mmCIF file with all atom_site columns, C-alpha atoms in Angstrom:
data_model
loop_
_atom_site.group_PDB
_atom_site.id
_atom_site.type_symbol
_atom_site.label_atom_id
_atom_site.label_alt_id
_atom_site.label_comp_id
_atom_site.label_asym_id
_atom_site.label_entity_id
_atom_site.label_seq_id
_atom_site.pdbx_PDB_ins_code
_atom_site.Cartn_x
_atom_site.Cartn_y
_atom_site.Cartn_z
_atom_site.occupancy
_atom_site.B_iso_or_equiv
_atom_site.pdbx_formal_charge
_atom_site.auth_seq_id
_atom_site.auth_comp_id
_atom_site.auth_asym_id
_atom_site.auth_atom_id
_atom_site.pdbx_PDB_model_num
ATOM 1  C CA . UNK A 1 1  ? -15.089 6.769   -99.827  1.00 75.00 ? 118 UNK A CA 1
ATOM 2  C CA . UNK A 1 2  ? -15.317 6.074   -96.122  1.00 87.00 ? 119 UNK A CA 1
ATOM 3  C CA . UNK A 1 3  ? -12.053 6.260   -94.155  1.00 92.00 ? 120 UNK A CA 1
ATOM 4  C CA . UNK A 1 4  ? -12.451 3.239   -91.905  1.00 93.00 ? 121 UNK A CA 1
ATOM 5  C CA . UNK A 1 5  ? -8.959  3.457   -90.435  1.00 92.00 ? 122 UNK A CA 1
ATOM 6  C CA . UNK A 1 6  ? -10.224 6.192   -88.082  1.00 94.00 ? 123 UNK A CA 1
ATOM 7  C CA . UNK A 1 7  ? -13.218 4.188   -86.838  1.00 95.00 ? 124 UNK A CA 1
ATOM 8  C CA . UNK A 1 8  ? -12.416 2.392   -83.569  1.00 95.00 ? 125 UNK A CA 1
ATOM 9  C CA . UNK A 1 9  ? -15.261 -0.103  -83.993  1.00 97.00 ? 126 UNK A CA 1
ATOM 10 C CA . UNK A 1 10 ? -13.619 -1.850  -86.953  1.00 97.00 ? 127 UNK A CA 1
ATOM 11 C CA . UNK A 1 11 ? -10.300 -3.298  -88.036  1.00 97.00 ? 128 UNK A CA 1
ATOM 12 C CA . UNK A 1 12 ? -8.696  -4.765  -91.119  1.00 96.00 ? 129 UNK A CA 1
ATOM 13 C CA . UNK A 1 13 ? -5.867  -7.279  -90.912  1.00 93.00 ? 130 UNK A CA 1
ATOM 14 C CA . UNK A 1 14 ? -4.484  -8.907  -94.077  1.00 92.00 ? 131 UNK A CA 1
ATOM 15 C CA . UNK A 1 15 ? -4.495  -12.431 -92.613  1.00 90.00 ? 132 UNK A CA 1
ATOM 16 C CA . UNK A 1 16 ? -7.861  -12.129 -90.900  1.00 90.00 ? 133 UNK A CA 1
ATOM 17 C CA . UNK A 1 17 ? -11.007 -12.970 -92.915  1.00 94.00 ? 134 UNK A CA 1
ATOM 18 C CA . UNK A 1 18 ? -9.045  -12.347 -96.135  1.00 94.00 ? 135 UNK A CA 1
ATOM 19 C CA . UNK A 1 19 ? -8.418  -8.736  -95.159  1.00 94.00 ? 136 UNK A CA 1
ATOM 20 C CA . UNK A 1 20 ? -12.120 -7.871  -94.949  1.00 96.00 ? 137 UNK A CA 1
ATOM 21 C CA . UNK A 1 21 ? -13.252 -5.011  -92.743  1.00 97.00 ? 138 UNK A CA 1
ATOM 22 C CA . UNK A 1 22 ? -14.459 -6.661  -89.517  1.00 98.00 ? 139 UNK A CA 1
ATOM 23 C CA . UNK A 1 23 ? -15.830 -5.531  -86.185  1.00 98.00 ? 140 UNK A CA 1
ATOM 24 C CA . UNK A 1 24 ? -12.890 -4.962  -83.834  1.00 97.00 ? 141 UNK A CA 1
ATOM 25 C CA . UNK A 1 25 ? -12.009 -8.025  -81.801  1.00 96.00 ? 142 UNK A CA 1
ATOM 26 C CA . UNK A 1 26 ? -14.095 -10.355 -83.991  1.00 97.00 ? 143 UNK A CA 1
ATOM 27 C CA . UNK A 1 27 ? -14.049 -12.155 -87.323  1.00 96.00 ? 144 UNK A CA 1
ATOM 28 C CA . UNK A 1 28 ? -17.472 -10.757 -88.249  1.00 97.00 ? 145 UNK A CA 1
ATOM 29 C CA . UNK A 1 29 ? -17.387 -8.714  -91.457  1.00 97.00 ? 146 UNK A CA 1
ATOM 30 C CA . UNK A 1 30 ? -18.979 -5.279  -91.371  1.00 98.00 ? 147 UNK A CA 1
ATOM 31 C CA . UNK A 1 31 ? -20.691 -6.247  -94.626  1.00 97.00 ? 148 UNK A CA 1
ATOM 32 C CA . UNK A 1 32 ? -22.767 -8.753  -92.602  1.00 98.00 ? 149 UNK A CA 1
ATOM 33 C CA . UNK A 1 33 ? -24.318 -5.813  -90.766  1.00 98.00 ? 150 UNK A CA 1
ATOM 34 C CA . UNK A 1 34 ? -25.428 -4.091  -93.959  1.00 97.00 ? 151 UNK A CA 1
ATOM 35 C CA . UNK A 1 35 ? -26.714 -7.319  -95.486  1.00 98.00 ? 152 UNK A CA 1
ATOM 36 C CA . UNK A 1 36 ? -28.766 -8.085  -92.394  1.00 98.00 ? 153 UNK A CA 1
ATOM 37 C CA . UNK A 1 37 ? -30.131 -4.555  -92.039  1.00 98.00 ? 154 UNK A CA 1
ATOM 38 C CA . UNK A 1 38 ? -31.157 -4.626  -95.715  1.00 98.00 ? 155 UNK A CA 1
ATOM 39 C CA . UNK A 1 39 ? -32.989 -7.873  -94.957  1.00 98.00 ? 156 UNK A CA 1
ATOM 40 C CA . UNK A 1 40 ? -35.003 -6.224  -92.196  1.00 98.00 ? 157 UNK A CA 1
ATOM 41 C CA . UNK A 1 41 ? -33.015 -7.354  -89.162  1.00 98.00 ? 158 UNK A CA 1
ATOM 42 C CA . UNK A 1 42 ? -32.901 -4.960  -86.209  1.00 98.00 ? 159 UNK A CA 1
ATOM 43 C CA . UNK A 1 43 ? -29.698 -3.900  -84.493  1.00 98.00 ? 160 UNK A CA 1
ATOM 44 C CA . UNK A 1 44 ? -30.772 -5.850  -81.426  1.00 98.00 ? 161 UNK A CA 1
ATOM 45 C CA . UNK A 1 45 ? -31.258 -9.022  -83.487  1.00 98.00 ? 162 UNK A CA 1
ATOM 46 C CA . UNK A 1 46 ? -27.903 -8.535  -85.203  1.00 98.00 ? 163 UNK A CA 1
ATOM 47 C CA . UNK A 1 47 ? -25.951 -8.316  -81.950  1.00 98.00 ? 164 UNK A CA 1
ATOM 48 C CA . UNK A 1 48 ? -27.855 -11.321 -80.626  1.00 98.00 ? 165 UNK A CA 1
ATOM 49 C CA . UNK A 1 49 ? -27.035 -13.391 -83.726  1.00 98.00 ? 166 UNK A CA 1
ATOM 50 C CA . UNK A 1 50 ? -23.398 -12.293 -83.913  1.00 98.00 ? 167 UNK A CA 1
ATOM 51 C CA . UNK A 1 51 ? -21.800 -12.758 -80.486  1.00 96.00 ? 168 UNK A CA 1
ATOM 52 C CA . UNK A 1 52 ? -18.779 -10.550 -79.993  1.00 96.00 ? 169 UNK A CA 1
ATOM 53 C CA . UNK A 1 53 ? -20.355 -7.527  -81.660  1.00 98.00 ? 170 UNK A CA 1
ATOM 54 C CA . UNK A 1 54 ? -22.051 -5.119  -79.300  1.00 97.00 ? 171 UNK A CA 1
ATOM 55 C CA . UNK A 1 55 ? -24.691 -2.501  -79.949  1.00 98.00 ? 172 UNK A CA 1
ATOM 56 C CA . UNK A 1 56 ? -22.261 0.384   -79.468  1.00 98.00 ? 173 UNK A CA 1
ATOM 57 C CA . UNK A 1 57 ? -19.973 -0.985  -82.197  1.00 98.00 ? 174 UNK A CA 1
ATOM 58 C CA . UNK A 1 58 ? -22.919 -1.217  -84.586  1.00 98.00 ? 175 UNK A CA 1
ATOM 59 C CA . UNK A 1 59 ? -24.048 2.316   -83.794  1.00 98.00 ? 176 UNK A CA 1
ATOM 60 C CA . UNK A 1 60 ? -20.486 3.621   -84.181  1.00 98.00 ? 177 UNK A CA 1
ATOM 61 C CA . UNK A 1 61 ? -20.200 2.003   -87.618  1.00 98.00 ? 178 UNK A CA 1
ATOM 62 C CA . UNK A 1 62 ? -23.538 3.396   -88.765  1.00 98.00 ? 179 UNK A CA 1
ATOM 63 C CA . UNK A 1 63 ? -22.746 6.886   -87.452  1.00 97.00 ? 180 UNK A CA 1
ATOM 64 C CA . UNK A 1 64 ? -19.307 6.809   -89.074  1.00 97.00 ? 181 UNK A CA 1
ATOM 65 C CA . UNK A 1 65 ? -20.799 5.831   -92.435  1.00 95.00 ? 182 UNK A CA 1
ATOM 66 C CA . UNK A 1 66 ? -23.522 8.486   -92.131  1.00 95.00 ? 183 UNK A CA 1
ATOM 67 C CA . UNK A 1 67 ? -20.904 11.191  -91.508  1.00 94.00 ? 184 UNK A CA 1
ATOM 68 C CA . UNK A 1 68 ? -18.873 10.004  -94.499  1.00 94.00 ? 185 UNK A CA 1
ATOM 69 C CA . UNK A 1 69 ? -21.934 10.076  -96.755  1.00 93.00 ? 186 UNK A CA 1
ATOM 70 C CA . UNK A 1 70 ? -22.871 13.553  -95.548  1.00 92.00 ? 187 UNK A CA 1
ATOM 71 C CA . UNK A 1 71 ? -19.343 14.825  -96.163  1.00 91.00 ? 188 UNK A CA 1
ATOM 72 C CA . UNK A 1 72 ? -19.331 13.317  -99.664  1.00 89.00 ? 189 UNK A CA 1
ATOM 73 C CA . UNK A 1 73 ? -22.651 14.963  -100.456 1.00 88.00 ? 190 UNK A CA 1
ATOM 74 C CA . UNK A 1 74 ? -21.369 18.445  -99.694  1.00 85.00 ? 191 UNK A CA 1
ATOM 75 C CA . UNK A 1 75 ? -18.074 18.088  -101.550 1.00 75.00 ? 192 UNK A CA 1
#
């Protein structure tokens, strides 16, 4: 399981978007990124469509998840 509390690009607040994991400083759920990428959207399109999220945040989230998956694979 990914430890999101150590990823600076995201935050989770109980009263914000029902406690969903969101991009820091926004109300945009991280799940929206994965749904859009699965649908063929590019990172550039995503940040254009979701003002408040920048490309560095997206890349940080993806890199964080990749590291967590790699660590899970070797354990």
